[in-house]
Amino acid sequence: MVVDDHRLLAEALASALKLRGHRVLAAAAPAAGAAELVITRAPEVCLLGTATPAEPGIFDPVIKIKRERPQVAVLVLGPVPSPRESQRPSRPAPRATSATTNASRAWSGPS
């Protein structure tokens, strides 16, 4: 099952999955109605797209789905911050140094 706030995106992802041999139960929008749809249809997997992870209650459908249908795997697509990351001040990503780069080039893998 594919659910996204953007109907065209949900339909495009559902079509791509169908072309690759997957059975897609539904492509729906908006995500607010996702929980009821998933609970009713009981798919193996629900792809839930979100564009606004900071919005209050955005993960309520996931909580409801997991409570009512714990066997359904729910994959959240979109910019989802880690709970730990959202509580820490942001810091720049570490940069690779030339020593790290040279060491990775010199390693030839397991023998």
Coordinates of C-alpha atoms in Angstrom, one line a residue:
M1 CA 0.0 0.0 0.0
V2 CA 1.3 3.4 -0.9
V3 CA 0.1 6.5 0.9
D4 CA 1.3 10.1 0.4
D5 CA 0.0 13.6 0.8
H6 CA 0.8 14.2 -2.9
R7 CA -1.6 12.0 -4.9
L8 CA 0.5 12.1 -8.1
L9 CA 3.6 10.9 -6.1
A10 CA 1.6 8.1 -4.5
E11 CA 0.2 7.0 -7.9
A12 CA 3.7 7.2 -9.6
L13 CA 5.3 5.1 -6.9
A14 CA 2.4 2.6 -7.0
S15 CA 2.8 2.3 -10.8
A16 CA 6.5 1.8 -10.5
L17 CA 6.0 -1.0 -8.0
K18 CA 3.4 -2.7 -10.2
L19 CA 5.7 -2.5 -13.2
R20 CA 8.3 -4.4 -11.1
G21 CA 5.8 -7.2 -10.3
H22 CA 4.5 -6.0 -6.9
R23 CA 0.8 -6.1 -6.0
V24 CA -0.2 -2.7 -4.8
L25 CA -3.5 -2.7 -2.8
A26 CA -4.1 1.1 -3.0
A27 CA -2.5 4.4 -3.7
A28 CA -4.1 7.0 -1.5
A29 CA -3.9 10.6 -0.3
P30 CA -3.8 12.2 2.2
A31 CA -1.8 10.5 4.8
A32 CA -4.4 11.4 7.5
G33 CA -6.6 8.6 6.3
A34 CA -3.8 6.1 6.0
A35 CA -4.4 4.3 9.3
E36 CA -8.0 3.4 8.6
L37 CA -7.1 2.3 5.1
V38 CA -4.2 0.1 6.2
I39 CA -6.2 -1.4 9.1
T40 CA -9.1 -2.3 6.8
R41 CA -7.0 -3.7 4.0
A42 CA -4.2 -5.2 6.1
P43 CA -1.3 -5.1 3.5
E44 CA 2.1 -6.6 4.2
V45 CA 3.8 -3.3 3.7
C46 CA 2.7 0.4 3.9
L47 CA 4.9 3.0 2.3
L48 CA 3.9 6.3 4.0
G49 CA 5.2 9.5 2.5
T50 CA 5.5 12.7 4.4
A51 CA 6.9 16.1 3.5
T52 CA 6.5 17.7 6.9
P53 CA 8.0 15.5 9.7
A54 CA 8.0 18.3 12.2
E55 CA 4.2 18.7 12.0
P56 CA 2.5 17.7 15.3
G57 CA 0.8 14.3 15.1
I58 CA 2.4 13.4 11.7
F59 CA 3.3 9.9 13.1
D60 CA -0.1 9.3 14.7
P61 CA -1.1 7.0 11.7
V62 CA 2.0 4.9 12.2
I63 CA 1.2 4.5 15.9
K64 CA -2.4 3.5 15.2
I65 CA -1.4 1.1 12.4
K66 CA 1.2 -0.6 14.6
R67 CA -1.3 -0.9 17.5
E68 CA -4.1 -2.4 15.4
R69 CA -2.1 -4.3 12.8
P70 CA 1.4 -5.0 14.3
Q71 CA 2.2 -7.4 11.4
V72 CA 2.1 -4.6 8.8
A73 CA 5.6 -3.2 8.1
V74 CA 5.4 0.6 7.8
L75 CA 8.1 2.5 5.9
V76 CA 8.1 6.2 6.3
L77 CA 9.4 8.0 3.2
G78 CA 10.6 11.6 3.3
P79 CA 12.7 13.8 5.5
V80 CA 12.4 12.1 8.8
P81 CA 14.7 13.3 11.6
S82 CA 16.0 10.9 14.2
P83 CA 14.4 11.6 17.6
R84 CA 18.0 11.9 19.0
E85 CA 19.0 14.3 16.2
S86 CA 16.0 16.6 16.8
Q87 CA 17.0 17.1 20.4
R88 CA 20.7 17.9 19.7
P89 CA 22.0 21.1 18.4
S90 CA 22.9 20.6 14.7
R91 CA 26.5 20.1 13.8
P92 CA 28.3 19.8 10.5
A93 CA 28.9 16.4 9.0
P94 CA 32.4 15.0 9.4
R95 CA 34.6 15.6 6.4
A96 CA 36.9 12.9 5.0
T97 CA 40.5 13.7 5.5
S98 CA 43.2 12.8 3.0
A99 CA 44.6 10.2 5.4
T100 CA 41.2 8.5 5.6
T101 CA 40.8 8.7 1.8
N102 CA 44.3 7.3 1.2
A103 CA 43.8 4.5 3.8
S104 CA 40.5 3.4 2.1
R105 CA 42.2 3.3 -1.3
A106 CA 45.1 1.3 0.1
W107 CA 42.9 -1.4 1.6
S108 CA 42.3 -4.2 -0.9
G109 CA 39.6 -6.0 1.0
P110 CA 39.6 -9.4 2.7
S111 CA 42.0 -12.1 1.5

